[in-house]
Amino acid sequence: MVASSLKLQELIQEIREAKTQAQEREVIQKECAHIRASFRDGDPLHSHRQLAKLLYAHMLGYPAHFGQMECLKLIASPRFTDKRVGYLGAMLLLDERQDAHLLITNSIKNDLSQGIEAVQGLALCTLSTMGSAEMCRDLAPEVEKLLLQPSAYVRKKAVLTAVHMIRKVPELSDIFLPPCAQLLHERHHGILLGTVTLITELCERSPAALKHFRKVVPQLVHTLRTLVMTGCSTEHSVSGVSDPFLQVQILRLLRILGRNHEESSETMNDLLAQVATNTDASRNAGSAVLFETVLTIMDIRSAAGLRVLAVNILGRFLLNSDRNIRYVALTSLLKLVQSDHSAVQRHRPTVVECLREPDASLSRRALELSLALVNSSNVRTMTQELQGFLESCPPDLRADCASGILLAAERFAPTKRWHIDTILRVLTTAGTYVRDDAVANLIQLIGGAQELHAYSVRRLYSALAEDISQQPLVQVAAWCIGEYGDLLLEGTCEETEPLQVEEDVVLALLERVLQSHMSLPATRGYALTALMKLSTRLHGDNNRICQVMSIYGSCQDVELQQRAVEYNALFRKYDHLRAAVLEKMPLVERGGPQVNEAAKESKEVAQLSEAAPVPTETQVRGPGYPWGKSMVQLPYPALTLLPSLQASKLLDLLDLLDGPSENAQHPPPLDPTPGDTLIHLLDLPCTPLPSAPIPNLKVFEREGLQLTLSFVRPPGTPTLLLITVTATNTSGGDVTHFICQVAVPKSFQLQLQAPSGDTVPAQGGLPMTQLLRILNPNKAPLRLKLRLTYDHFGQSVQEIFEVNNLPVETWQ
């Protein structure tokens, strides 16, 4: 059978001549049978040939595990031809997951001490390829001896093997510290490159090695200066750059040695300036050296002028025709924008030009950098550029672009009118892509700018008349028309063009929104409430509005039906209260995060029970505005009409949209006075006063990002716990694509509400909140497991941690 087997060349030829995969498998299977028979017969003369054919089959993807023991036999053979194929087979067929690899440790040890360069090279290559931690510990002394051998061939391979050993077993660093200092004086390219790599690995894994090798910084500086100024042999030059691989490796080592060390940084400052000014960036090799130079300058304690030079190099990279180089430049500038903002600002026009790149990864990175460059001095021009990009950018970038513009406008808006105009343009261009809280924020902004009410309602009316497909825009426009419809009809606004609007046209436009198939239920809710409010702001007949309310009184959507029934009741039974209930919202100032709302409500109710009531702000949904993922902090308009209500009746109004709890007690019958009539209309239970607030708990903090939990236990449902997760960001860069996932033990029931957004603005901007509803029927101790994923300073971060120190008030 052995005699009939093929030679390696013949096997390769037959496999290439196979026309189908089945024919190829047939040839391989037949030859593998011959190889097994040869191994079984123990033919010492042809074993290496049979193993060579098996390795070729292994390279094609066919199983070859039965050749592992034959590799061990060939390695132990005294013949070089057998050792060569045996070591090759060991590198391909063995790894540290298999116990068989430990059997060759003694063979490698013997070959390393033989003194034959070729055999030592084979053993070192095999050890650096598949050597496990146990093998590295056993063979480290032999490798250390070979580091100072006279043969440059053996020394080069020994250095590379030492690199592998340090990566596998970092505690072996003490063994290789003394030889490295001598190897740095080598003139051989391969040995010097391997030595610098070995020192880099040692410094990254051992503080003692880092302190030890800071003494060789002048020698490294001298070596790199020689490469840059005088060059070396043309054999190692690439595109006119002298030995770029060695230059890059030395720069990486200098970056590690100079980090947080003033003396080392001062030693290499002049050298880095020479490399930055004398390296040709027209070739990829030169660009690689310059990029490593920039990274080194930014990572050490370099001079301010040197850092500006590094930023300018990245600016030149932005003009390179190679997309990869442009992407690297954008990514690096994004990391530097916080520490060297003014230097990066000089390249703002070039960065803006990169927004038009057809490559999606380039345009996304340019968008992130452009948003990071926005400040109070350039917010107008940068926002205009970004809005132009928003109109033509790919759909997968619109959400990030729109959210970035809104955040920038919120942080750096020069005037309220400019802020409103910016948000309106974003909503008009990409309304369906904006963050969930955009509608709430714009409503708050307009409500707090009394001097811009007429201007805002006219702008929104004109935008709504042109397009009703952008749902966030339609919702804000409907709210504004409902609140300030009288200002729309007056026609006196100096800041806009004269606009004559008839009452019937406004009503027809809102009816069109209600009937449109593009309108969401939340949008119809805004339009329905706007029509109801217009009944007190328009001077015409309200029969048309009453007909719409009657139609929606039988709507399939429960929310719309409920509002329509309530509004019909106001028309038919309580018309004398309609004007008071539907009066304008008071001016709204920006409120804090939702975490303190429960404490605010309890404090306000306690004060109202002792003194005469005054208009109060609280976290409620205004009449007819219960839709949307984010509730707006708006004062309830009816509170100003009921100065004689007791605190318990006020709580009924605050719980207008909450269902009755199991333990709730209904109030006794009330006299049909005007104030009490509204309570009969709502027919709601009385809710007990809320308990004292539970202290907040900070559970996470990293690079300016903080996560705080606040707790509320509704008095009527003691087994229910409401947790508000609040994310704040005090760093200089926005936290984007923020996702918070929560898990609880099986005895609990968890409902995770939608967050207020996925971006946490920098420098203490508007926090991001998310509500958790946890049901604890057994009143067991509560534990939470959280997983956070987000992007910060251009890097993706994932954190998983457990919170087991929650206050006892959350579960007892």
PDB file of N, CA and C in Angstrom, residues 94 125 132 140 172 272-273 379 399 472 476 510 535 546 562 651 666 781 799:
ATOM      1  N   LEU A  94      -0.683  20.970  16.485  1.00  0.00           N
ATOM      2  CA  LEU A  94      -0.721  21.000  17.944  1.00  0.00           C
ATOM      3  C   LEU A  94      -0.955  22.422  18.441  1.00  0.00           C
ATOM      4  N   CYS A 125      11.178  28.620  16.600  1.00  0.00           N
ATOM      5  CA  CYS A 125       9.972  28.978  15.840  1.00  0.00           C
ATOM      6  C   CYS A 125       8.758  28.219  16.374  1.00  0.00           C
ATOM      7  N   SER A 132       2.929  26.798  25.261  1.00  0.00           N
ATOM      8  CA  SER A 132       1.977  27.115  26.323  1.00  0.00           C
ATOM      9  C   SER A 132       2.708  27.757  27.499  1.00  0.00           C
ATOM     10  N   ALA A 140      12.352  28.863  29.553  1.00  0.00           N
ATOM     11  CA  ALA A 140      12.830  30.251  29.610  1.00  0.00           C
ATOM     12  C   ALA A 140      14.343  30.337  29.834  1.00  0.00           C
ATOM     13  N   LEU A 172       7.797  36.262  33.928  1.00  0.00           N
ATOM     14  CA  LEU A 172       9.140  35.922  33.468  1.00  0.00           C
ATOM     15  C   LEU A 172       9.956  37.145  33.067  1.00  0.00           C
ATOM     16  N   LEU A 272      11.107  64.323  18.447  1.00  0.00           N
ATOM     17  CA  LEU A 272       9.769  64.216  17.852  1.00  0.00           C
ATOM     18  C   LEU A 272       9.519  65.358  16.874  1.00  0.00           C
ATOM     19  N   ALA A 273      10.023  66.534  17.196  1.00  0.00           N
ATOM     20  CA  ALA A 273       9.887  67.649  16.253  1.00  0.00           C
ATOM     21  C   ALA A 273      10.650  67.368  14.963  1.00  0.00           C
ATOM     22  N   VAL A 379     -21.528  78.585  17.026  1.00  0.00           N
ATOM     23  CA  VAL A 379     -22.733  77.763  16.988  1.00  0.00           C
ATOM     24  C   VAL A 379     -23.617  78.099  15.795  1.00  0.00           C
ATOM     25  N   ALA A 399     -30.609  60.413  12.481  1.00  0.00           N
ATOM     26  CA  ALA A 399     -30.949  60.460  13.903  1.00  0.00           C
ATOM     27  C   ALA A 399     -29.809  61.081  14.712  1.00  0.00           C
ATOM     28  N   PRO A 472     -43.430  64.783  15.103  1.00  0.00           N
ATOM     29  CA  PRO A 472     -43.055  65.702  16.192  1.00  0.00           C
ATOM     30  C   PRO A 472     -43.408  67.152  15.890  1.00  0.00           C
ATOM     31  N   VAL A 476     -46.035  69.556  18.154  1.00  0.00           N
ATOM     32  CA  VAL A 476     -45.715  70.868  18.723  1.00  0.00           C
ATOM     33  C   VAL A 476     -46.614  71.941  18.137  1.00  0.00           C
ATOM     34  N   LEU A 510     -56.603  71.396  11.618  1.00  0.00           N
ATOM     35  CA  LEU A 510     -56.548  70.428  12.704  1.00  0.00           C
ATOM     36  C   LEU A 510     -57.385  69.191  12.396  1.00  0.00           C
ATOM     37  N   SER A 535     -61.930  76.277  21.363  1.00  0.00           N
ATOM     38  CA  SER A 535     -63.329  76.627  21.634  1.00  0.00           C
ATOM     39  C   SER A 535     -63.437  77.819  22.579  1.00  0.00           C
ATOM     40  N   CYS A 546     -67.827  70.681  18.577  1.00  0.00           N
ATOM     41  CA  CYS A 546     -68.647  69.704  19.286  1.00  0.00           C
ATOM     42  C   CYS A 546     -68.881  68.458  18.435  1.00  0.00           C
ATOM     43  N   GLN A 562     -61.471  58.581  25.686  1.00  0.00           N
ATOM     44  CA  GLN A 562     -61.605  59.157  27.020  1.00  0.00           C
ATOM     45  C   GLN A 562     -61.580  60.677  26.972  1.00  0.00           C
ATOM     46  N   LEU A 651     -55.009  66.528  45.276  1.00  0.00           N
ATOM     47  CA  LEU A 651     -54.356  65.284  44.894  1.00  0.00           C
ATOM     48  C   LEU A 651     -55.185  64.530  43.877  1.00  0.00           C
ATOM     49  N   HIS A 666     -63.056  56.078  48.651  1.00  0.00           N
ATOM     50  CA  HIS A 666     -63.759  57.102  47.895  1.00  0.00           C
ATOM     51  C   HIS A 666     -64.235  58.193  48.829  1.00  0.00           C
ATOM     52  N   PRO A 781     -35.530  41.146  49.853  1.00  0.00           N
ATOM     53  CA  PRO A 781     -34.459  42.142  49.598  1.00  0.00           C
ATOM     54  C   PRO A 781     -34.190  42.260  48.110  1.00  0.00           C
ATOM     55  N   GLU A 799     -20.250  48.142  30.537  1.00  0.00           N
ATOM     56  CA  GLU A 799     -20.033  47.910  31.960  1.00  0.00           C
ATOM     57  C   GLU A 799     -21.166  47.038  32.501  1.00  0.00           C
TER      58      GLU A 799
END
